[in-house]
Short mmCIF file of C-alpha atoms in Angstrom, two decimals:
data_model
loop_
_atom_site.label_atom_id
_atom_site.label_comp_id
_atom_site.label_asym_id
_atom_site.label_seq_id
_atom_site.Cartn_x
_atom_site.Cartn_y
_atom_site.Cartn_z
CA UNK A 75 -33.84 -36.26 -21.08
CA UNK A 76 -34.58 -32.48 -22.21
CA UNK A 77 -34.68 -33.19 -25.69
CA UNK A 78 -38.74 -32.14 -27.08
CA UNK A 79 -39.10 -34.94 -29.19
CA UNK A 80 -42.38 -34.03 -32.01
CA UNK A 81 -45.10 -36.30 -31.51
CA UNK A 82 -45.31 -38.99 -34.72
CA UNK A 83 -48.20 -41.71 -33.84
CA UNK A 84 -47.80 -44.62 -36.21
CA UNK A 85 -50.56 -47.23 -36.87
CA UNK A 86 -51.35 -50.28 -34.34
CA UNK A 87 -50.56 -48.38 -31.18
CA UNK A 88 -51.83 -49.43 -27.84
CA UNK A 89 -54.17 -47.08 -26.70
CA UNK A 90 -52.74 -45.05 -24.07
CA UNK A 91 -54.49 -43.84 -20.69
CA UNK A 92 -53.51 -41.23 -17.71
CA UNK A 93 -52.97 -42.17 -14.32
CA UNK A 94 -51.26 -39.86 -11.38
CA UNK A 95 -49.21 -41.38 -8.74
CA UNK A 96 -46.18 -39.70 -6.82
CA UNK A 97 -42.79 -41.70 -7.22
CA UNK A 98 -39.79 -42.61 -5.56
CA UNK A 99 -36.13 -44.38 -6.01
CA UNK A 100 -33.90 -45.77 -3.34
CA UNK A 101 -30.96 -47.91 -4.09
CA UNK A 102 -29.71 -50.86 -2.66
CA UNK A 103 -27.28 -53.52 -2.97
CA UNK A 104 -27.30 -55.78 -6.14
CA UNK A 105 -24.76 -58.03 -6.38
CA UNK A 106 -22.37 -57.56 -10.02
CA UNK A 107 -24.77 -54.83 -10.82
CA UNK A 108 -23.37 -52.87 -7.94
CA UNK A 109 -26.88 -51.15 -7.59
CA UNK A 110 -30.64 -51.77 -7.49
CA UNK A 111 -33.04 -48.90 -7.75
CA UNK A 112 -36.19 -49.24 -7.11
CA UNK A 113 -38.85 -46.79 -8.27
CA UNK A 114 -42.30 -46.73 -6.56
CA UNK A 115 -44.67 -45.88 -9.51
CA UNK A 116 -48.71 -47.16 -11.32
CA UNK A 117 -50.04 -47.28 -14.48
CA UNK A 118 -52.38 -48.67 -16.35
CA UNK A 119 -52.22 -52.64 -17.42
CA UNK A 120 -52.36 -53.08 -21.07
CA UNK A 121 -51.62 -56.74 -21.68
CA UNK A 122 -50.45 -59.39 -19.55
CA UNK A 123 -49.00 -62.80 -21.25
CA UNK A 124 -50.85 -66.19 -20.71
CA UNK A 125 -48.22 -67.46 -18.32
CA UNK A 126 -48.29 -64.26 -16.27
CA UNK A 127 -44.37 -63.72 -16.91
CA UNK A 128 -45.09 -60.61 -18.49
CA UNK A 129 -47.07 -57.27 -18.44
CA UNK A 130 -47.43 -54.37 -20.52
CA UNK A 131 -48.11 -50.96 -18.70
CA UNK A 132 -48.80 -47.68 -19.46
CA UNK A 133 -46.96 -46.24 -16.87
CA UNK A 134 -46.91 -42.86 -15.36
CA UNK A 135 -43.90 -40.63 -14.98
CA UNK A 136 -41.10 -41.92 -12.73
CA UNK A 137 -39.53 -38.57 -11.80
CA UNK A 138 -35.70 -38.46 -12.68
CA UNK A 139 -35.75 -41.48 -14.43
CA UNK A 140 -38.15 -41.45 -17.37
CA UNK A 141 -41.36 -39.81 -18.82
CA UNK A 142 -44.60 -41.33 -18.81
CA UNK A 143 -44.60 -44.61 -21.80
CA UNK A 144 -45.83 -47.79 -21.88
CA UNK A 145 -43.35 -50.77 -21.40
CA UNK A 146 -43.87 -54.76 -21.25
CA UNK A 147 -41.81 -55.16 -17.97
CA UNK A 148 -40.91 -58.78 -16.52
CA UNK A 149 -42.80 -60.31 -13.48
CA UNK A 150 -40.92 -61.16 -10.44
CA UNK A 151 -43.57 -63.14 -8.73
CA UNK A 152 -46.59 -64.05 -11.36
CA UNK A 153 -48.70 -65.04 -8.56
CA UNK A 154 -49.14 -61.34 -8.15
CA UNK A 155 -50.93 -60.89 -11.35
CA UNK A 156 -53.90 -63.58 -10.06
CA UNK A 157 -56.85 -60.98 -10.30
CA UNK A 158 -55.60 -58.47 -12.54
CA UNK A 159 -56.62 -58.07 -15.79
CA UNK A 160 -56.13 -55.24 -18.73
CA UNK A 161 -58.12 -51.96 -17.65
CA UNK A 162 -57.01 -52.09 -14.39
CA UNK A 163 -55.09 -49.69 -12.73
CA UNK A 164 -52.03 -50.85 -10.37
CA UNK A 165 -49.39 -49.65 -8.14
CA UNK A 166 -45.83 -51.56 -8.22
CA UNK A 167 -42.15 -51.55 -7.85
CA UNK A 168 -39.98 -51.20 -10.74
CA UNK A 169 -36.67 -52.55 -10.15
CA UNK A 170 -33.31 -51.79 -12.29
CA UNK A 171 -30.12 -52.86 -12.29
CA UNK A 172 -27.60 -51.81 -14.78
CA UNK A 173 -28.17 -55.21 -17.14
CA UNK A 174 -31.54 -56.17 -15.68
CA UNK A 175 -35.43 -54.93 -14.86
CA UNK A 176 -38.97 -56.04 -13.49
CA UNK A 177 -41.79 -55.32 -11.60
CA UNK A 178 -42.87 -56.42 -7.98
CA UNK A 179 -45.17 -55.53 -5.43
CA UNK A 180 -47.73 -55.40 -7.56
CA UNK A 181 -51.47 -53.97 -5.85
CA UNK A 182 -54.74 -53.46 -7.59
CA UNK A 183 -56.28 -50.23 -7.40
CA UNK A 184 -59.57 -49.56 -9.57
CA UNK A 185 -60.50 -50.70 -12.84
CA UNK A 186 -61.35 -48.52 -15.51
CA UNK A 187 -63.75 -49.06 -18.69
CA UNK A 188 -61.31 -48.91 -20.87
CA UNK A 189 -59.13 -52.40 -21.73
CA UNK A 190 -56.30 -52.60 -24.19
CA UNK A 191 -57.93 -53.10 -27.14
CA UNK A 192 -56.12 -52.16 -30.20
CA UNK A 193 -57.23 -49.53 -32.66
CA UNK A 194 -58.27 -50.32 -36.31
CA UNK A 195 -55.58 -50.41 -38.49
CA UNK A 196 -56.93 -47.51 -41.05
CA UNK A 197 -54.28 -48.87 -43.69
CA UNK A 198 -53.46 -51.41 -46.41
CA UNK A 199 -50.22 -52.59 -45.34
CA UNK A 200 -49.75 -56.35 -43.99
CA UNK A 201 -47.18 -57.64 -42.02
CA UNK A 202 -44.94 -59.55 -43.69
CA UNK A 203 -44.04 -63.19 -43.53
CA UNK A 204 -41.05 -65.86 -43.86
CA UNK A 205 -39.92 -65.49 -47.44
CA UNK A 206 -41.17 -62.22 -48.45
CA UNK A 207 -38.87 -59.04 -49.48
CA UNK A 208 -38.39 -56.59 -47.41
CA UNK A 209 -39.27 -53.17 -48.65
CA UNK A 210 -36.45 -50.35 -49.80
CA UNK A 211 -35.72 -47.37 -47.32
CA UNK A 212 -33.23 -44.83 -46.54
CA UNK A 213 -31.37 -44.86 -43.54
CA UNK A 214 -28.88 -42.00 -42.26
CA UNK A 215 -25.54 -43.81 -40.84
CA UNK A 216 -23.31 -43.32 -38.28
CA UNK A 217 -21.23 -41.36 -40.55
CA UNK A 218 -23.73 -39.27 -42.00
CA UNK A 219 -23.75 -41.01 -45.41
CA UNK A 220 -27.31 -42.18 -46.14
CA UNK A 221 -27.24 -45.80 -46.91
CA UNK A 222 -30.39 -48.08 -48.52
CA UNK A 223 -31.29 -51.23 -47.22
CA UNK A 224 -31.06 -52.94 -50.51
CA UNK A 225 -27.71 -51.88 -50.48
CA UNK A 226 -27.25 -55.13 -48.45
CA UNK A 227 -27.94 -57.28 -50.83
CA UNK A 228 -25.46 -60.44 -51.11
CA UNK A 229 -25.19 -60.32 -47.53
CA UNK A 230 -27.17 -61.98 -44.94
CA UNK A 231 -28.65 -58.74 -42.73
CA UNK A 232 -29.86 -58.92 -39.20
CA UNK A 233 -30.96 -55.81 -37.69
CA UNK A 234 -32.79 -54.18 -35.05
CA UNK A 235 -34.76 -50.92 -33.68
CA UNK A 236 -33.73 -48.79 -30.58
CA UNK A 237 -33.08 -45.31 -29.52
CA UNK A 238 -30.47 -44.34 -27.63
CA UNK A 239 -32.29 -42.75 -25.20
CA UNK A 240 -34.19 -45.60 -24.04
CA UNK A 241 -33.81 -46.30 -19.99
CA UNK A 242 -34.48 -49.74 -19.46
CA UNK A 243 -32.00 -52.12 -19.88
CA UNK A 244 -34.48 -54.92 -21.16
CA UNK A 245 -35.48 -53.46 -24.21
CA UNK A 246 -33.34 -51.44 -26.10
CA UNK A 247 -29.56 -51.85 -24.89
CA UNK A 248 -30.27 -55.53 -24.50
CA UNK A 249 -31.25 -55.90 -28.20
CA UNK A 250 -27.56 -54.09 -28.75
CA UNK A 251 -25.59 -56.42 -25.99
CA UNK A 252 -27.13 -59.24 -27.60
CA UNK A 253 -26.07 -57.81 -31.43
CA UNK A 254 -22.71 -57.47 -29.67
CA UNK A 255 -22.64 -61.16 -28.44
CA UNK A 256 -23.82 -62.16 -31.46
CA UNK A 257 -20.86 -60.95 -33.37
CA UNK A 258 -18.64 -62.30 -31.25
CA UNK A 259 -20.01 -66.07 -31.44
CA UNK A 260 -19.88 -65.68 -35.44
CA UNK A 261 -16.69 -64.06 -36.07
CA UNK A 262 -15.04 -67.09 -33.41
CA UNK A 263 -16.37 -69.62 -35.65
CA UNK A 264 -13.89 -71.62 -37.77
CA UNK A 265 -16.48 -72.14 -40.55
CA UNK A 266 -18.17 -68.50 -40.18
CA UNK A 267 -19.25 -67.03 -43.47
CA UNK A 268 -18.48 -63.57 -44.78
CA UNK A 269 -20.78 -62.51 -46.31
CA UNK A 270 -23.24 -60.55 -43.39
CA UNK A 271 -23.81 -57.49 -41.62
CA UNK A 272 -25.83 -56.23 -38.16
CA UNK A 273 -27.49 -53.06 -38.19
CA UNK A 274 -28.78 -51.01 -35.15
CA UNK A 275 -31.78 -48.77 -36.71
CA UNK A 276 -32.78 -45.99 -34.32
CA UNK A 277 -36.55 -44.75 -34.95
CA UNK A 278 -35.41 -41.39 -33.11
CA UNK A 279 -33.43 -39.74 -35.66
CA UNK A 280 -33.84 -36.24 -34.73
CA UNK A 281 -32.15 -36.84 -31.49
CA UNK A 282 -29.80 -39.58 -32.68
CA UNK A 283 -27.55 -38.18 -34.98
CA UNK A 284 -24.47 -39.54 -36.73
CA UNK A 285 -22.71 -38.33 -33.97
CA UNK A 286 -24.78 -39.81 -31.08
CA UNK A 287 -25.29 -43.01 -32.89
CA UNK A 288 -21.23 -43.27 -33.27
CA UNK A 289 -20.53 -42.57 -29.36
CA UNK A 290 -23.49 -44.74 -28.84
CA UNK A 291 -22.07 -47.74 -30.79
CA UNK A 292 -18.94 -47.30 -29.36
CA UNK A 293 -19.96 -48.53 -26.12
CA UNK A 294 -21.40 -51.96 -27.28
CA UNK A 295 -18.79 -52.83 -29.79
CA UNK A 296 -15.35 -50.46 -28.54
CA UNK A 297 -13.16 -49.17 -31.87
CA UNK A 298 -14.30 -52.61 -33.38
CA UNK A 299 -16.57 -51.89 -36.36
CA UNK A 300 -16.28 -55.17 -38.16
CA UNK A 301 -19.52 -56.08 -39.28
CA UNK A 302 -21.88 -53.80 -37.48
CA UNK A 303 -23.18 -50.35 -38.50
CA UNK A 304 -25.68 -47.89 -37.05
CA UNK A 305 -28.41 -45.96 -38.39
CA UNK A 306 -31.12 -43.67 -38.10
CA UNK A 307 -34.52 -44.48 -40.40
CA UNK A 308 -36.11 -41.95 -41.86
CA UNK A 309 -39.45 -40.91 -41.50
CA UNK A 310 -40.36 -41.84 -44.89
CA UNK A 311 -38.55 -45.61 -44.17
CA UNK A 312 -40.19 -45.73 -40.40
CA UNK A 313 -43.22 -45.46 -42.02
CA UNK A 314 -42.91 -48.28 -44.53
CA UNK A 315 -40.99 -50.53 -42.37
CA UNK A 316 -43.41 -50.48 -39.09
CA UNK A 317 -46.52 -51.53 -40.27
CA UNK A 318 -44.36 -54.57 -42.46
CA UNK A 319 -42.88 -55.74 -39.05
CA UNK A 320 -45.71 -55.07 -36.81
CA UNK A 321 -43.15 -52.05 -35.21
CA UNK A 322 -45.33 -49.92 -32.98
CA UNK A 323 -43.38 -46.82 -32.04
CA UNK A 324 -45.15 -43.77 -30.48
CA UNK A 325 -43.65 -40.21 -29.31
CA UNK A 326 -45.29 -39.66 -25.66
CA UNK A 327 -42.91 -36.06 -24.73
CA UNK A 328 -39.55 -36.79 -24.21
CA UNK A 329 -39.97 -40.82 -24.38
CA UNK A 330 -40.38 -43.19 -27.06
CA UNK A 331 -43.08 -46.12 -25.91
CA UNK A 332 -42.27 -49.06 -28.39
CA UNK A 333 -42.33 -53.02 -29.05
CA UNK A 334 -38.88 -55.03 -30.14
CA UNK A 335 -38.15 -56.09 -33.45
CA UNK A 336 -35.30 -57.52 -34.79
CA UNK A 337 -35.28 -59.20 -37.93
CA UNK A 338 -32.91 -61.39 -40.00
CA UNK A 339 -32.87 -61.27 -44.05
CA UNK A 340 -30.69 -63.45 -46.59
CA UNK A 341 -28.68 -62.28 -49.46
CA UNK A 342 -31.65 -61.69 -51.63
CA UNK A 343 -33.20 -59.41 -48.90
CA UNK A 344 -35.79 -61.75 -47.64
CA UNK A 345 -37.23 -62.29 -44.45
CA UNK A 346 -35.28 -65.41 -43.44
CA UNK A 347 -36.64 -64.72 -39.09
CA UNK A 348 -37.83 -62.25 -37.07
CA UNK A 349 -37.59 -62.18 -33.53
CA UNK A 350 -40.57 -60.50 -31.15
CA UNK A 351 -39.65 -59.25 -28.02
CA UNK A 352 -36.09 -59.66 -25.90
CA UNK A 353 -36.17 -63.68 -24.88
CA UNK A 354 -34.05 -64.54 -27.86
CA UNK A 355 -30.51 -65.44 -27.49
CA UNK A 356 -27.19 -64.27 -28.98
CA UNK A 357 -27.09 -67.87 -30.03
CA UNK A 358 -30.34 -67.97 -32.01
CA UNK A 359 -29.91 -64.84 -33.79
CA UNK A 360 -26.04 -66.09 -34.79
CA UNK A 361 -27.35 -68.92 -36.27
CA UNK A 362 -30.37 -67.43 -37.98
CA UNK A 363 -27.38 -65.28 -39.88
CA UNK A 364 -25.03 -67.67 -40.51
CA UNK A 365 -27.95 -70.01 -41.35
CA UNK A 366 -29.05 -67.22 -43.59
CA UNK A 367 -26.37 -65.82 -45.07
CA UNK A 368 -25.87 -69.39 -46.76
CA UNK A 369 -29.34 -69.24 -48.43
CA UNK A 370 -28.02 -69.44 -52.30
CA UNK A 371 -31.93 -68.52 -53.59
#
């Protein structure tokens, strides 16, 4: 991860805060995954879900493995999170396999004045609902062509935002394993409609070009292109499309912090569901499209 990536900050970003701590990775066993690494790192605590399953970190620079960004990581033992709250600072163990990541081992450190509250929004956009159209923008596909998203149209469309450069597993190769799953469960049923299309959008496009997004594809869906294409927004489209999906994506160096976002729309380019975060299913999001792409009005 070499690649200087130019610093874009789009609107509704969690406010992000500096903390120092040395880090560490030693591997282990991990059953199909072959290997566990373990990386001894802090941060910051941003947000942490009611049921304590979940945190969102700011978290400093693992060395060899990825710049500083702030992730929502999985909780291995939520009893570990009695005590903390956003603002404070923590140490922990961040554990990944080659399908799989949390955090353990989680220790308090200080607290500092500053919690995770979210900045003013400073625009007129709204996010949009169930029902409403999804706006126009240009995308740049896999085979350089640039494509519209209204060039859809008469098909249901269910896509998603990644980079290709993202190192956890959780966030954005599972949204592409799941895409690939997906596919597979519609195209193996007997009734399965025709008429719909995924698309992977990458927010990065000045690292992922046609040709990285091509070699990049190729390892979730093989020579198989049936149904699937991926793209690179532009900056012009990033900037529409964010703030209508709630899609915060900031440039911290050489990393890309970001939430998940994958939406499905029917023939007429509505939003027919959107899906926040990584616990849906390859099953949910095939039936959202096949439930979608026979929507007649």
């Amino acid at each position: 991860m070499t690649e200087k990536v130019k610093r874009n900050m789009l609107n509704r970003i969690y406010v992000l805060f500096v903390l120092t701590f040395a880090a560490r990775a030693v591997a282990t066993p991990a059953g199909d995954d072959h290997s566990l690494t373990r990386y001894q790192t802090a941060g910051v605590v941003m947000k942490i879900t009611p049921d304590l399953r979940q945190a969102t970190i700011d978290t400093d620079t693992i060395p060899g493995y990825m710049t500083k960004m702030t992730m929502d990581y999985p909780v291995a033992n939520t009893n570990e999170l009695h005590g903390i709250s956003p603002g404070d600072r923590i140490s922990f163990a961040l554990m990944v396999s080659k399908t799989n990541d949390w955090i353990e081992d989680v220790h308090y450190v200080s607290h500092s004045a500053v919690t995770n509250q979210m900045p003013a929004s400073g625009d007129n956009f709204a996010e949009l609902k169930t029902g409403d159209e999804l706006p126009n923008g240009t995308l740049i596909a896999e085979d350089g062509q640039r494509i519209q998203l209204s060039g859809f149209r008469g098909k249901a469309l269910a896509f998603t935002f990644f980079y290709t450069r993202c190192p956890m597993p959780n966030y954005c190769p599972l949204m592409n394993r799941n895409f690939a799953a997906a596919r597979d469960l519609i195209l193996s049923r007997a009734d399965a409609p025709t008429n719909w299309e995924l698309l992977s959008i990458s927010f990065d496009p000045q690292d992922d070009t046609p040709q990285a997004l091509a070699n990049y594809g190729q390892l979730f869906r093989g020579d198989n292109t049936n149904h699937w294409v991926f793209a690179a927004a532009t900056k012009a489209a990033l900037a529409v499309l964010a703030p209508a999906l709630d899609l915060m994506v900031i440039h911290e160096g050489d990393a890309i912090s970001h939430n998940l976002r994958t939406v499905v729309l029917d023939p007429q380019g509505r939003i027919a569901r959107q899906f926040d975060g990584n616990q849906w299913t390859p099953q949910e999001l095939a039936d959202a499209v096949v439930q979608a792409a026979r929507t007649t009005r």
